[in-house]
Short mmCIF file of C-alpha atoms in Angstrom, two decimals:
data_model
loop_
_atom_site.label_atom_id
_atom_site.label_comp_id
_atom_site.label_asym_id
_atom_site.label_seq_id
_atom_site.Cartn_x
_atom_site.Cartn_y
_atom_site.Cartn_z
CA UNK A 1 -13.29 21.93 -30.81
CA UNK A 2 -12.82 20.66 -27.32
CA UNK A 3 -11.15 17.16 -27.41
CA UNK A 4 -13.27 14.41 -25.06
CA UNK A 5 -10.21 12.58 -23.42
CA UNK A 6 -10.34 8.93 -23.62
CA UNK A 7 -12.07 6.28 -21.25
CA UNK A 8 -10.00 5.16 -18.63
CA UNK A 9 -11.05 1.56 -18.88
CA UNK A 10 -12.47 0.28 -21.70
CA UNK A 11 -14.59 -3.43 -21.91
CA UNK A 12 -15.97 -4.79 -25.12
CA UNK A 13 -17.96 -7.76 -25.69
CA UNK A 14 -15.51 -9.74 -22.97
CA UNK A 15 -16.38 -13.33 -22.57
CA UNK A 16 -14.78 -15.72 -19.96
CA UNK A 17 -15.89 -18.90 -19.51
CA UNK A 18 -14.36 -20.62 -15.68
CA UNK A 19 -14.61 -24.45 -15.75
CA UNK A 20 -17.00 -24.95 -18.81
CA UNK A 21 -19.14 -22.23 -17.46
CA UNK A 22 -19.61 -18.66 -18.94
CA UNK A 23 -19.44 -16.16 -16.24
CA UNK A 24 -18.84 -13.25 -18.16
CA UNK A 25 -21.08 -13.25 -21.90
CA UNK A 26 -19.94 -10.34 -23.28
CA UNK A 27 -19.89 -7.53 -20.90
CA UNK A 28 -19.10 -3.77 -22.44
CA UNK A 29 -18.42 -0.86 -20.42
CA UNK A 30 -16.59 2.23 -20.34
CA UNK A 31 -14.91 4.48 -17.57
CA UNK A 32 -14.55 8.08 -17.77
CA UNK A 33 -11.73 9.30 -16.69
CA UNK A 34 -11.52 10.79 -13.12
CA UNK A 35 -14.60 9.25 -11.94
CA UNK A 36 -15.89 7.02 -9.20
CA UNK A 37 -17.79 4.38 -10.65
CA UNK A 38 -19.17 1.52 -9.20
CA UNK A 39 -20.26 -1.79 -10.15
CA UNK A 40 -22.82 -4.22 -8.51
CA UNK A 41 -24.14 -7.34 -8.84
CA UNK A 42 -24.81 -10.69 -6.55
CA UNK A 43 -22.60 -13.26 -5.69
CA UNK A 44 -21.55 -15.12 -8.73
CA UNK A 45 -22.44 -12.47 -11.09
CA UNK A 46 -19.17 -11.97 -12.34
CA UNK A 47 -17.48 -8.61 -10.60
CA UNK A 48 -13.80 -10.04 -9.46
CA UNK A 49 -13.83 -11.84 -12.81
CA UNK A 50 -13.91 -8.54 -14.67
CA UNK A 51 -11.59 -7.08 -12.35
CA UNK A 52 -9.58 -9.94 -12.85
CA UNK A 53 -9.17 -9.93 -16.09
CA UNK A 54 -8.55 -5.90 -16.05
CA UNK A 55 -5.64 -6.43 -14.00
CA UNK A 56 -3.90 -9.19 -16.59
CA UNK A 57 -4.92 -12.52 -14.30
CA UNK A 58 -7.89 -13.93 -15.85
CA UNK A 59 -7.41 -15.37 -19.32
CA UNK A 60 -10.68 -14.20 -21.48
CA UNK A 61 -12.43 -16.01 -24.12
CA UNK A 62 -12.98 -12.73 -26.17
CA UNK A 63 -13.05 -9.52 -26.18
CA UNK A 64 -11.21 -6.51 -25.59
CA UNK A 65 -9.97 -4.15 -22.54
CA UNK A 66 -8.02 -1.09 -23.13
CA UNK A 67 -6.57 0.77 -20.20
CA UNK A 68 -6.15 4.95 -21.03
CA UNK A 69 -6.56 3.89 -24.34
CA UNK A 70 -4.00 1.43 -24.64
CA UNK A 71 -4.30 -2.58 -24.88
CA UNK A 72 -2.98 -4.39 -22.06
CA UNK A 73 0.83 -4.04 -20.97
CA UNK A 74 2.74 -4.14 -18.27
CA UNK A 75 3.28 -0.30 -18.86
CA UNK A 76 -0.44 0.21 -18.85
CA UNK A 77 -0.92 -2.58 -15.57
CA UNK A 78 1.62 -0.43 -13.79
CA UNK A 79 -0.97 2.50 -13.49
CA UNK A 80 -3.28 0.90 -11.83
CA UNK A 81 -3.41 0.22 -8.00
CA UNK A 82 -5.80 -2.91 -7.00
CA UNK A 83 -6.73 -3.87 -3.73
CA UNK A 84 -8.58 -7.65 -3.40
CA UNK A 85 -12.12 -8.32 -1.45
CA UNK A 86 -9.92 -10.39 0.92
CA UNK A 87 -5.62 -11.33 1.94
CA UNK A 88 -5.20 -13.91 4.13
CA UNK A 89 -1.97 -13.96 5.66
CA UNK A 90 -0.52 -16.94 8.29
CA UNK A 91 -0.37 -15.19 11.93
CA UNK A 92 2.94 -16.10 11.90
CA UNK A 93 3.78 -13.93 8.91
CA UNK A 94 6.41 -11.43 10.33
CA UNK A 95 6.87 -8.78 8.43
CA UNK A 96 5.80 -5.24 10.30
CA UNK A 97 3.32 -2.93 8.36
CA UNK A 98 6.43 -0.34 8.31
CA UNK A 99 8.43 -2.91 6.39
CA UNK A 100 5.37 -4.19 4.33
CA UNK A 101 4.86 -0.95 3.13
CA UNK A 102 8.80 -0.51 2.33
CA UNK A 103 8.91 -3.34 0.14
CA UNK A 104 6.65 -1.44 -2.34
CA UNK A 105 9.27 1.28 -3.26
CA UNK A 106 12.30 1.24 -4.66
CA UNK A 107 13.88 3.71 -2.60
CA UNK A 108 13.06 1.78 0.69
CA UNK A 109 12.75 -1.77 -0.74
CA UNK A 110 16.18 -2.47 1.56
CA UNK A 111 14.19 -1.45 4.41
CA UNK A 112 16.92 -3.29 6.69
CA UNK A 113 19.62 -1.50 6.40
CA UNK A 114 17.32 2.07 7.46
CA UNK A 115 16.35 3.77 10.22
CA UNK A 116 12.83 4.19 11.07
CA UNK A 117 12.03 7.66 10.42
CA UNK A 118 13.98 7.55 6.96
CA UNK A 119 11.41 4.67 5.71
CA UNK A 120 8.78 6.81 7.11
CA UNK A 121 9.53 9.81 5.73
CA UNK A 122 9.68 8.09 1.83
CA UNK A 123 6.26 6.54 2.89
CA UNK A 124 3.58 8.77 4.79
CA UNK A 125 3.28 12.05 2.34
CA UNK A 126 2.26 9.46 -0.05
CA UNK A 127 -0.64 8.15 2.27
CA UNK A 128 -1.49 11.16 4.38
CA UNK A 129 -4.72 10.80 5.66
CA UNK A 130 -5.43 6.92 5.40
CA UNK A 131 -4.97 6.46 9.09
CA UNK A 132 -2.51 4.10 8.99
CA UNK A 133 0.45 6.43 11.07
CA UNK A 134 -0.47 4.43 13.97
CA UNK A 135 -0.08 0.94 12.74
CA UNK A 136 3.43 0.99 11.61
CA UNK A 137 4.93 -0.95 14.34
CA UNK A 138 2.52 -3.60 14.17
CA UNK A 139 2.81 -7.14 12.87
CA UNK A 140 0.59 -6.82 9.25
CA UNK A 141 -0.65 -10.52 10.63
CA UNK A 142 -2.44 -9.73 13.34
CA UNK A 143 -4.43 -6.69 12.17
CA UNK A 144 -8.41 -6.24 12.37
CA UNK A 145 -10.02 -6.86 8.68
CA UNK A 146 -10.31 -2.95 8.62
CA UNK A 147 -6.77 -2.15 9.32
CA UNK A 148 -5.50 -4.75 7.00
CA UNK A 149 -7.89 -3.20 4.18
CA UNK A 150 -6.51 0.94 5.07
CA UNK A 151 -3.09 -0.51 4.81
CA UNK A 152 -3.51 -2.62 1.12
CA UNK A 153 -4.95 0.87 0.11
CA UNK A 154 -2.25 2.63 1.07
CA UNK A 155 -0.14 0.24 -0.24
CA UNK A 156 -1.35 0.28 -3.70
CA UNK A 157 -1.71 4.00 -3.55
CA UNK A 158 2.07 4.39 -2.92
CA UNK A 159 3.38 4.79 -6.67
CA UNK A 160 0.71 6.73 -7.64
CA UNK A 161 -1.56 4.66 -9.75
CA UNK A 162 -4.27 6.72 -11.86
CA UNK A 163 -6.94 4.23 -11.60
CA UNK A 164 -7.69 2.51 -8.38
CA UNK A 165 -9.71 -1.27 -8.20
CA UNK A 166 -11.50 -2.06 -5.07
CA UNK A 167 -12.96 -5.10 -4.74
CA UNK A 168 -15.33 -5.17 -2.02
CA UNK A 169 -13.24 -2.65 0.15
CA UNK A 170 -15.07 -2.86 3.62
CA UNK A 171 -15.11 -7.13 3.43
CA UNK A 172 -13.92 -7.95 7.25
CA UNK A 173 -14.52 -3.84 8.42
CA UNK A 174 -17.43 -3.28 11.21
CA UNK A 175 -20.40 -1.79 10.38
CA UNK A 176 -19.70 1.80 12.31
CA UNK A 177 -16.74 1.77 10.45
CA UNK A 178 -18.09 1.23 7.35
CA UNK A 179 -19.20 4.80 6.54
CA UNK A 180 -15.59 6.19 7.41
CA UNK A 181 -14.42 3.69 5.26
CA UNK A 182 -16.12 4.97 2.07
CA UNK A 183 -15.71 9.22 2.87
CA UNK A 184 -11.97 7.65 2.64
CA UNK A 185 -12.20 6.23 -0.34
CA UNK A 186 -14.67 9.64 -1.59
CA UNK A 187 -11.65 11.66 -0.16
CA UNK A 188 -8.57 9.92 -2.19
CA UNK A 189 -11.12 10.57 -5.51
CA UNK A 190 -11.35 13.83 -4.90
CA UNK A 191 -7.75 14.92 -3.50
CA UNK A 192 -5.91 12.77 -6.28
CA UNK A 193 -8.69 12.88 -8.90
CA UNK A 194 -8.26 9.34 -9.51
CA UNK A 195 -10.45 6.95 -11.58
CA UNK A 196 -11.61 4.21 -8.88
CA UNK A 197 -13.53 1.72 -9.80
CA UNK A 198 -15.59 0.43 -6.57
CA UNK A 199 -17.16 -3.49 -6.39
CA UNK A 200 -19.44 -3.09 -3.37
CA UNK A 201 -23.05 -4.76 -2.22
CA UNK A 202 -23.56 -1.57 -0.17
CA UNK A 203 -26.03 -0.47 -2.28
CA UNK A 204 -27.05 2.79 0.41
CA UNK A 205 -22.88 3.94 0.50
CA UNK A 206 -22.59 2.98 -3.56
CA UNK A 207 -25.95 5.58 -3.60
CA UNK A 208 -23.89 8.12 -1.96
CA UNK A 209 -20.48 8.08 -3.07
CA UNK A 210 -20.59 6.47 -6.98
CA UNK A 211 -20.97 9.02 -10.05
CA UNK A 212 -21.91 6.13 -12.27
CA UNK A 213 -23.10 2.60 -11.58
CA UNK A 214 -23.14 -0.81 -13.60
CA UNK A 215 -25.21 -3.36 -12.70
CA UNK A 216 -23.43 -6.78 -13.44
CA UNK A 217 -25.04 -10.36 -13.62
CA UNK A 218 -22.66 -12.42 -16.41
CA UNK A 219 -23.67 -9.07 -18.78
CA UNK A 220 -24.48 -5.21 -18.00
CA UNK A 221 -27.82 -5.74 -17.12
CA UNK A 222 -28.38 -1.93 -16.55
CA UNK A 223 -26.19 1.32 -16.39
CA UNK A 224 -26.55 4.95 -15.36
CA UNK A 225 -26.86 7.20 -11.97
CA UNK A 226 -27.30 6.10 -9.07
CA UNK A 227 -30.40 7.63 -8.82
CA UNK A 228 -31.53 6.25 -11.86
CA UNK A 229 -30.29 2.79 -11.11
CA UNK A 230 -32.09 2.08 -8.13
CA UNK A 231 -35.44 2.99 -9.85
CA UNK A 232 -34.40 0.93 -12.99
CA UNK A 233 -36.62 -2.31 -12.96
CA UNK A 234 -32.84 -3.59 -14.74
CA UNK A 235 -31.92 -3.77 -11.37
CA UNK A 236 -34.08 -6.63 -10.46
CA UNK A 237 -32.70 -8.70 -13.51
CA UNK A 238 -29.36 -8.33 -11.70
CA UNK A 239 -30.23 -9.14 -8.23
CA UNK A 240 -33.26 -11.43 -8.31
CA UNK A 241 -37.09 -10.82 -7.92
CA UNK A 242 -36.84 -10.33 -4.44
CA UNK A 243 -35.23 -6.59 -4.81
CA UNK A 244 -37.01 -3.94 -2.72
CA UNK A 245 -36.04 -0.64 -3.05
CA UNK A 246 -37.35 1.55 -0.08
CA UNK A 247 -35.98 5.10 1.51
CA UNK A 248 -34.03 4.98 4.88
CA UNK A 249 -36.52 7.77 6.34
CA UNK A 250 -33.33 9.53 8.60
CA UNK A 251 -30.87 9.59 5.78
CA UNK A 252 -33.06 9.85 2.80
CA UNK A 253 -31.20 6.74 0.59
CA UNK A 254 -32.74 3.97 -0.58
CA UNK A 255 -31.65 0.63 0.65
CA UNK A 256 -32.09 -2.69 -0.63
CA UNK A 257 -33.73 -6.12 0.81
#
């Protein structure tokens, strides 16, 4: 008999209260492993809480997570890579990306005392293809939102997490680059076959890109396809009467207003 590999993430009946107030009243979901699942909701409904309190850094109420079957740890927090909605860092901060980057591995952590293409050659082959070759030289401070976000994913990417958390990945990109943003993320899935788990209000890209979908407003209001989600009067629970599903006629994906 064929063995069904356990969840990656697993949530059950988690509660957090923040300041007297529940945000999360007990939320339950489960992450295959390998997939690219994302999970919605409006403002205040609760998604970096979860994520949060995934990661170790939000106390909970009750409940339980297991990550790859396992309660938390720091062995089991060291497999997965998190990237947050948004890192504000002082324009005077001086560090390069180069040496940024460095700090994150052992084996260039003393980034001072090495040349250049030494550091790089420990760094790139583990973030081919995230377009951040280019920005090495430059002070992490004063990048653009979307080069600051393609370099905290490369970061976190660098000792080879198996799950991946993205809070709101394209917060401070543009909106042409928003698209190339997400066939990134699509393309590290599918190259590392890593379990990412995707917050995002971009319900068209979520449409495109997400295997499975949870629909988050304090509980799971609704769960399933994306296809199936956007039909799923659930939805509307989660976002507010005012939800409007319609099809983009040149692209053929529904969008939201």
């Amino acid at each position: 008999m064929h063995k069904i590999p356990p969840p990656a993430l697993t949530v059950r009946d988690l509660r957090v209260n923040l300041g007297g107030l529940p945000v999360l009243r007990g939320v339950t979901l489960s992450v295959p492993k390998g997939e690219l699942v994302a999970l919605i909701g409006p403002n205040g409904s609760g998604k970096t809480t979860l994520l949060r309190a995934i990661l170790g850094l939000q106390m909970i109420d009750s409940g339980e997570i297991r990550v790859l079957d396992q309660p938390l740890s720091p062995a089991t927090l060291s497999r997965i890579g998190y990237v947050p909605q948004k890192l504000e860092l002082d324009r005077s901060f001086g560090l390069s990306v180069r040496e940024f980057m460095a700090l994150r591995l052992p084996a260039t952590r003393r980034w001072l005392w090495r040349s250049h293409r030494s550091i790089d050659a420990a760094l790139l082959p583990a973030v081919a293809g995230l377009g951040i070759e280019t920005l090495l030289d430059r002070p992490i401070a004063r990048l653009s939102g979307g080069q600051l976000q393609r370099v905290l994913i490369a970061w976190s990417l660098l000792l080879n997490p198996e799950i991946l958390l993205l809070d709101e990945p394209t917060a401070g990109v543009d909106t042409p680059g928003e698209r190339s943003f997400y066939e990134m993320i699509e393309s590290i899935h599918r190259q590392r076959r890593m379990t990412i788990v995707l917050v995002s209000h971009d319900l068209s890209m979520v449409f495109r890109y997400a295997r499975w979908v949870y629909a988050l407003n304090g509980v799971v209001c609704c769960e399933g396809t994306p296809e199936k989600i956007i039909q799923d009067d659930s939805l509307k629970k989660a976002y507010g009467l005012h939800l409007t599903p319609y099809h983009h006629h040149h692209e053929g994906l529904p969008h939201v207003h």
